[in-house]
Amino acid sequence: MQTWLKAKRVGFCLSDKKRKKLNLLVFAELCRTRGIEVVQIDLTRSIEEQGPFDLIVHKLSDLMRDATQNDTQSQQLVQKFQDYVEAHPQIILLDPLPAMRRLSDRFQSYKLIQELQAQDKVCKTRVAQGSSSHDMALIFNEDGLRDVTPPCVLQSFINHNAILYKIFVIGQSYFVAKRPSLRNFAVGQSDQKTIFFNSHEVSKPESCSHLTERGEGDRLPSGPSDRIIQFISQGLQAALGLSLFGVDVIVDNKTSKLALIDINAFPGYEGVPEFFSALLNHMEALLRERERDPQGRGLLANRPGAGRWCRDLPEAWSPAPISNRANGLGSEGWEPEEAPMGKRASESGCFQDFSLPPAGLCQSTCE
């Protein structure tokens, strides 16, 4: 069992919905067995009285969004949290507020993707539109631009045989799951009317939407190699300064190149079989680093390491992981029990060509 020079206290600042979804009470009990006390932070009360904290895990995305829309109460709560964190610089924060603000604005997050693209870190994107995070539209012709209301982001659609790969990053570890996605459409303009959809509903593991039905000739795409997934995770983690985030990627059905289509701070991690242990190990690694170096600023949050493919997620597989010395997760015995049908070796050269064509990205000005 982990021993500490002094007792550790970790605060969680989450919405009621996120707290229940995470099952924080179960996680708090797991932390207790490792000598860590978990406290649920109530922003309506004095944070000072609820502390002190060695580390804080939060997701203030909804509050920050409402604050940008001039909601006075949300502005006050976000400011209270920010003031507390700034007054206690020794606290480890998962994750930085500026980075989460950038990801909460889809236009800004895609500007980041373009910046990384210039550094050969990611490739082109697909179409998305909507004032809320999951409301989108497929536009097939110029007239269809009148169906959407700005502000919105326009991207090029890439046929990807109705398969989406979700990368869940937790500090030094990552997990990958296969999910349903939009089916292929004919290339070029057509008379087809605009299709509105909710991306969260379409990409649920159990989704059976007509929008996700593959054609008879559509092959099941091979998943990206472990090396490429690690490459993406490390590049984004270094650029974002985040350690808890999710990335959605697709595979172009013609070129087999990857397209990064979305980045989310502190995603749901639904179905990730070892989320609690991965998160706890990451927290412990950060706390140990801070204990060794109380004034340190270069903590492990910005040093991604190894990962795995989730065997227990729908249509997912798990190649043997590479070394995970940084946080001890390698000791959990992540060898796959058996190679699932359709698995390809991580050393496959299918995704070695990672060239980056210009992305078509703009702020919509349609009327």
Coordinates of C-alpha atoms in Angstrom, one line a residue:
M1 CA 0.0 0.0 0.0
Q2 CA 1.2 3.5 -0.8
T3 CA 2.7 5.4 2.2
W4 CA 2.9 9.2 2.3
L5 CA 4.9 11.6 4.3
K6 CA 1.6 13.2 5.3
A7 CA -2.0 12.4 4.6
K8 CA -3.2 13.4 1.1
R9 CA -6.5 15.2 0.3
V10 CA -8.0 15.3 -3.2
G11 CA -10.9 17.5 -4.1
F12 CA -13.3 16.8 -6.8
C13 CA -15.2 19.7 -8.3
L14 CA -17.8 18.2 -10.6
S15 CA -21.4 18.8 -11.6
D16 CA -24.0 16.5 -9.9
K17 CA -24.5 14.7 -13.2
K18 CA -20.8 14.1 -13.7
R19 CA -20.3 13.0 -10.1
K20 CA -23.0 10.4 -10.4
K21 CA -21.8 9.3 -13.8
L22 CA -18.3 8.9 -12.4
N23 CA -19.6 7.0 -9.3
L24 CA -17.4 9.2 -7.1
L25 CA -18.4 7.4 -3.9
V26 CA -17.0 4.1 -5.2
F27 CA -13.8 5.9 -6.3
A28 CA -13.5 7.7 -2.9
E29 CA -13.5 4.3 -1.2
L30 CA -10.8 3.0 -3.5
C31 CA -8.7 6.1 -2.7
R32 CA -9.2 5.6 1.0
T33 CA -7.6 2.2 0.8
R34 CA -4.5 3.9 -0.7
G35 CA -4.3 6.6 2.0
I36 CA -6.0 9.4 0.1
E37 CA -9.1 11.3 1.3
V38 CA -11.5 12.4 -1.4
V39 CA -13.6 15.6 -0.8
Q40 CA -16.5 16.8 -2.9
I41 CA -16.0 20.5 -3.4
D42 CA -19.1 22.6 -3.1
L43 CA -18.6 25.9 -5.0
T44 CA -21.5 27.6 -3.2
R45 CA -19.5 27.4 0.0
S46 CA -16.1 28.7 1.0
I47 CA -13.5 26.5 -0.7
E48 CA -10.9 27.6 1.9
E49 CA -13.0 26.0 4.6
Q50 CA -13.3 22.8 2.7
G51 CA -9.5 22.5 2.1
P52 CA -6.6 22.2 2.3
F53 CA -6.1 20.1 -0.9
D54 CA -3.1 18.5 -2.4
L55 CA -4.7 17.9 -5.8
I56 CA -8.0 19.0 -7.4
V57 CA -9.8 17.2 -10.2
H58 CA -12.5 19.2 -11.9
K59 CA -14.7 19.7 -14.8
L60 CA -16.1 23.2 -14.9
S61 CA -16.9 23.1 -18.6
D62 CA -20.6 23.9 -18.2
L63 CA -20.0 26.7 -15.7
M64 CA -17.3 28.2 -18.0
R65 CA -19.6 28.0 -21.0
D66 CA -22.4 29.7 -19.0
A67 CA -20.0 32.3 -17.7
T68 CA -19.1 33.3 -21.3
Q69 CA -22.8 33.8 -21.9
N70 CA -22.9 36.4 -19.2
D71 CA -24.5 34.2 -16.5
T72 CA -23.7 36.1 -13.4
Q73 CA -23.8 33.2 -11.0
S74 CA -21.6 31.0 -13.2
Q75 CA -19.1 33.9 -13.5
Q76 CA -18.9 34.2 -9.8
L77 CA -18.4 30.5 -9.2
V78 CA -15.7 30.2 -11.8
Q79 CA -14.0 33.3 -10.4
K80 CA -14.1 31.9 -6.9
F81 CA -12.5 28.6 -8.1
Q82 CA -9.9 30.5 -10.0
D83 CA -9.1 32.8 -7.1
Y84 CA -8.6 29.8 -4.8
V85 CA -6.3 28.0 -7.2
E86 CA -4.2 31.1 -7.8
A87 CA -4.0 31.6 -4.0
H88 CA -2.7 28.1 -3.5
P89 CA -0.1 27.5 -6.3
Q90 CA 1.1 24.3 -4.6
I91 CA -2.1 22.5 -5.5
I92 CA -1.9 20.1 -8.5
L93 CA -4.8 21.0 -10.8
L94 CA -6.3 18.5 -13.2
D95 CA -6.6 20.2 -15.6
P96 CA -5.5 23.9 -16.3
L97 CA -8.5 26.2 -16.8
P98 CA -7.0 28.1 -19.8
A99 CA -6.6 24.8 -21.7
M100 CA -10.1 23.7 -20.8
R101 CA -11.5 27.1 -22.0
R102 CA -9.8 26.6 -25.3
L103 CA -11.4 23.2 -25.8
S104 CA -14.8 24.4 -24.8
D105 CA -14.8 26.6 -27.9
R106 CA -14.9 24.3 -31.0
F107 CA -13.5 27.0 -33.3
Q108 CA -10.6 27.5 -31.0
S109 CA -9.9 23.8 -30.6
Y110 CA -9.9 23.3 -34.3
K111 CA -7.5 26.3 -34.6
L112 CA -5.3 24.2 -32.3
I113 CA -5.6 21.2 -34.6
Q114 CA -4.5 23.4 -37.5
E115 CA -1.5 24.6 -35.5
L116 CA -0.5 21.0 -34.7
Q117 CA -1.1 20.1 -38.3
A118 CA 1.5 22.6 -39.4
Q119 CA 3.9 20.6 -37.1
D120 CA 2.9 17.3 -38.6
K121 CA 1.0 16.2 -35.5
V122 CA -2.5 15.6 -36.8
C123 CA -4.4 15.5 -40.1
K124 CA -7.6 16.8 -41.8
T125 CA -11.1 17.1 -40.3
R126 CA -14.7 16.5 -41.1
V127 CA -17.9 18.5 -41.2
A128 CA -19.5 19.6 -37.9
Q129 CA -22.0 22.3 -36.9
G130 CA -24.0 23.3 -33.9
S131 CA -24.4 25.7 -31.0
S132 CA -24.3 22.8 -28.5
S133 CA -21.5 20.3 -28.4
H134 CA -23.3 17.4 -30.0
D135 CA -25.7 19.0 -32.5
M136 CA -24.4 18.7 -36.0
A137 CA -25.4 18.8 -39.6
L138 CA -24.3 17.3 -42.9
I139 CA -24.6 19.8 -45.7
F140 CA -24.6 18.5 -49.3
N141 CA -24.8 21.7 -51.4
E142 CA -24.6 25.5 -51.2
D143 CA -28.3 26.0 -50.4
G144 CA -27.8 23.8 -47.4
L145 CA -25.7 26.5 -45.7
R146 CA -29.0 28.4 -45.2
D147 CA -30.1 25.6 -42.9
V148 CA -27.6 26.3 -40.2
T149 CA -27.3 29.2 -37.8
P150 CA -23.9 30.8 -36.9
P151 CA -21.7 30.8 -35.1
C152 CA -20.6 27.4 -36.3
V153 CA -17.6 25.6 -37.6
L154 CA -17.5 24.1 -41.1
Q155 CA -15.3 21.1 -41.9
S156 CA -14.9 18.7 -44.9
F157 CA -16.6 15.3 -44.5
I158 CA -14.4 12.2 -44.9
N159 CA -15.9 8.8 -45.7
H160 CA -14.7 6.4 -43.0
N161 CA -16.9 3.3 -43.3
A162 CA -19.0 4.2 -40.3
I163 CA -16.3 3.5 -37.7
L164 CA -15.0 6.0 -35.1
Y165 CA -12.1 5.4 -32.8
K166 CA -12.3 7.1 -29.4
I167 CA -9.0 7.6 -27.5
F168 CA -9.4 8.1 -23.8
V169 CA -6.2 9.6 -22.2
I170 CA -5.6 9.4 -18.4
G171 CA -2.2 10.8 -17.6
Q172 CA 0.4 8.2 -18.6
S173 CA -2.2 5.8 -20.0
Y174 CA -4.6 5.7 -22.9
F175 CA -7.5 3.4 -23.9
V176 CA -9.0 3.0 -27.3
A177 CA -12.5 1.9 -28.2
K178 CA -14.3 1.4 -31.6
R179 CA -17.7 3.1 -31.9
P180 CA -20.4 3.5 -34.6
S181 CA -20.1 6.6 -36.8
L182 CA -21.7 8.1 -39.9
R183 CA -22.0 6.0 -43.0
N184 CA -20.3 6.9 -46.3
F185 CA -21.9 9.5 -48.6
A186 CA -21.4 10.2 -52.3
V187 CA -18.5 12.6 -53.0
G188 CA -19.4 16.0 -54.4
Q189 CA -22.5 18.2 -54.3
S190 CA -26.0 16.6 -54.5
D191 CA -29.6 17.6 -54.1
Q192 CA -29.9 15.8 -50.8
K193 CA -31.4 17.8 -48.0
T194 CA -29.3 18.7 -44.9
I195 CA -29.2 16.0 -42.3
F196 CA -29.3 17.1 -38.7
F197 CA -28.1 14.7 -36.0
N198 CA -26.7 14.4 -32.5
S199 CA -23.2 13.0 -32.6
H200 CA -23.4 11.6 -29.1
E201 CA -26.5 9.5 -30.0
V202 CA -25.0 8.3 -33.3
S203 CA -21.7 7.1 -31.7
K204 CA -23.1 5.3 -28.7
P205 CA -21.9 1.7 -28.4
E206 CA -25.4 0.4 -28.9
S207 CA -26.4 2.9 -31.7
C208 CA -28.5 1.4 -34.5
S209 CA -29.2 4.5 -36.4
H210 CA -29.8 4.4 -40.2
L211 CA -27.0 7.0 -40.4
T212 CA -24.5 4.4 -39.2
E213 CA -25.3 1.6 -41.5
R214 CA -22.4 0.5 -43.7
G215 CA -22.9 -0.4 -47.3
E216 CA -22.5 -3.9 -48.7
G217 CA -19.1 -3.0 -50.2
D218 CA -17.8 -1.1 -47.2
R219 CA -15.0 -3.0 -45.5
L220 CA -14.5 -2.9 -41.8
P221 CA -11.5 -0.6 -41.4
S222 CA -8.3 -1.6 -39.6
G223 CA -7.7 0.3 -36.4
P224 CA -4.7 2.7 -36.1
S225 CA -1.6 1.1 -34.7
D226 CA -0.6 1.5 -31.1
R227 CA 2.4 3.6 -32.2
I228 CA 0.2 6.1 -34.0
I229 CA -2.2 6.3 -31.1
Q230 CA 0.6 7.0 -28.8
F231 CA 2.0 9.6 -31.2
I232 CA -1.3 11.5 -31.3
S233 CA -1.8 11.2 -27.5
Q234 CA 1.7 12.5 -26.7
G235 CA 1.5 15.3 -29.3
L236 CA -1.9 16.6 -28.0
Q237 CA -1.0 16.2 -24.4
A238 CA 2.2 18.2 -24.8
A239 CA 0.3 20.9 -26.8
L240 CA -2.7 21.1 -24.6
G241 CA -1.2 20.7 -21.1
L242 CA -4.0 18.4 -20.2
S243 CA -3.9 14.9 -18.8
L244 CA -7.6 13.9 -18.8
F245 CA -9.0 14.2 -22.3
G246 CA -10.6 12.3 -25.1
V247 CA -9.8 12.3 -28.8
D248 CA -12.0 11.1 -31.7
V249 CA -10.3 9.9 -34.9
I250 CA -11.5 8.3 -38.1
V251 CA -9.7 6.5 -41.0
D252 CA -10.1 7.8 -44.5
N253 CA -11.6 4.8 -46.5
K254 CA -9.6 5.8 -49.6
T255 CA -6.2 6.8 -48.3
S256 CA -6.1 5.0 -44.9
K257 CA -4.9 8.3 -43.3
L258 CA -6.2 9.3 -39.9
A259 CA -8.4 12.3 -39.3
L260 CA -8.7 13.9 -35.9
I261 CA -12.2 15.2 -35.6
D262 CA -12.7 16.2 -31.9
I263 CA -11.0 16.8 -28.6
N264 CA -12.8 16.8 -25.3
A265 CA -11.6 17.7 -21.8
F266 CA -12.4 15.1 -19.1
P267 CA -14.8 12.9 -21.3
G268 CA -17.2 10.4 -19.8
Y269 CA -14.8 7.4 -20.0
E270 CA -17.9 5.2 -20.3
G271 CA -17.0 1.6 -20.3
V272 CA -13.2 2.1 -19.8
P273 CA -12.6 -1.0 -17.7
E274 CA -9.7 0.3 -15.6
F275 CA -10.6 4.0 -15.4
F276 CA -10.6 4.1 -11.6
S277 CA -7.2 2.4 -11.2
A278 CA -5.7 4.5 -14.1
L279 CA -6.9 7.7 -12.6
L280 CA -5.8 6.8 -9.1
N281 CA -2.3 5.7 -10.3
H282 CA -2.0 9.0 -12.2
M283 CA -3.0 11.0 -9.1
E284 CA -0.5 9.1 -7.0
A285 CA 2.3 9.7 -9.5
L286 CA 1.6 13.4 -9.4
L287 CA 1.4 13.5 -5.6
R288 CA 4.7 11.5 -5.3
E289 CA 6.4 13.9 -7.7
R290 CA 5.2 16.9 -5.7
E291 CA 6.2 15.3 -2.4
R292 CA 9.7 14.8 -3.8
D293 CA 9.8 18.3 -5.3
P294 CA 7.3 20.7 -3.4
Q295 CA 8.2 23.6 -5.7
G296 CA 8.2 21.6 -8.9
R297 CA 6.3 22.9 -11.9
G298 CA 7.1 20.2 -14.5
L299 CA 4.9 17.4 -13.1
L300 CA 4.0 14.2 -14.8
A301 CA 0.7 15.6 -16.2
N302 CA 2.6 16.7 -19.3
R303 CA 4.6 13.5 -19.8
P304 CA 2.4 10.9 -21.6
G305 CA 3.5 7.3 -21.6
A306 CA 2.1 3.9 -22.6
G307 CA -1.5 2.8 -23.1
R308 CA -3.7 -0.1 -24.1
W309 CA -6.6 -1.0 -26.2
C310 CA -9.7 -1.8 -24.1
R311 CA -10.7 -5.4 -24.6
D312 CA -13.9 -5.0 -22.7
L313 CA -15.3 -2.1 -24.7
P314 CA -17.7 -2.8 -27.7
E315 CA -15.8 -4.1 -30.7
A316 CA -12.4 -3.2 -29.1
W317 CA -9.2 -5.2 -28.8
S318 CA -6.0 -4.9 -26.7
P319 CA -2.5 -5.4 -28.2
A320 CA 0.2 -5.9 -25.6
P321 CA 1.2 -2.5 -24.1
I322 CA 4.6 -0.9 -24.3
S323 CA 6.4 0.0 -21.0
N324 CA 4.6 2.1 -18.5
R325 CA 7.3 2.8 -16.0
A326 CA 6.1 6.2 -15.0
N327 CA 3.0 5.3 -13.0
G328 CA 3.2 1.6 -12.4
L329 CA 0.2 0.6 -14.5
G330 CA 2.4 -1.9 -16.3
S331 CA 2.3 -4.1 -13.2
E332 CA -1.4 -4.7 -13.7
G333 CA -0.7 -7.5 -16.3
W334 CA -2.1 -6.0 -19.5
E335 CA -1.3 -8.9 -21.8
P336 CA -4.2 -9.8 -24.1
E337 CA -5.7 -13.2 -23.3
E338 CA -6.2 -14.0 -26.9
A339 CA -5.9 -12.1 -30.2
P340 CA -9.5 -11.2 -31.3
M341 CA -10.6 -11.7 -34.9
G342 CA -9.4 -8.9 -37.2
K343 CA -6.7 -7.6 -34.9
R344 CA -3.6 -6.4 -36.8
A345 CA -0.1 -6.0 -35.4
S346 CA 1.0 -2.7 -34.0
E347 CA 4.0 -2.8 -36.3
S348 CA 1.8 -2.6 -39.4
G349 CA 3.0 0.0 -41.9
C350 CA -0.6 0.9 -43.0
F351 CA -0.5 4.2 -41.1
Q352 CA 3.1 5.2 -41.5
D353 CA 2.2 7.8 -44.0
F354 CA 0.9 10.6 -41.8
S355 CA 1.1 13.5 -44.2
L356 CA -1.2 16.5 -43.5
P357 CA -3.2 18.1 -46.3
P358 CA -4.7 21.5 -45.6
A359 CA -7.9 21.4 -43.6
G360 CA -10.9 23.4 -44.7
L361 CA -11.9 25.3 -41.6
C362 CA -13.7 28.6 -41.3
Q363 CA -16.1 30.5 -39.1
S364 CA -19.5 30.3 -40.7
T365 CA -20.9 33.6 -42.1
C366 CA -24.0 32.1 -43.6
E367 CA -27.3 34.0 -43.2

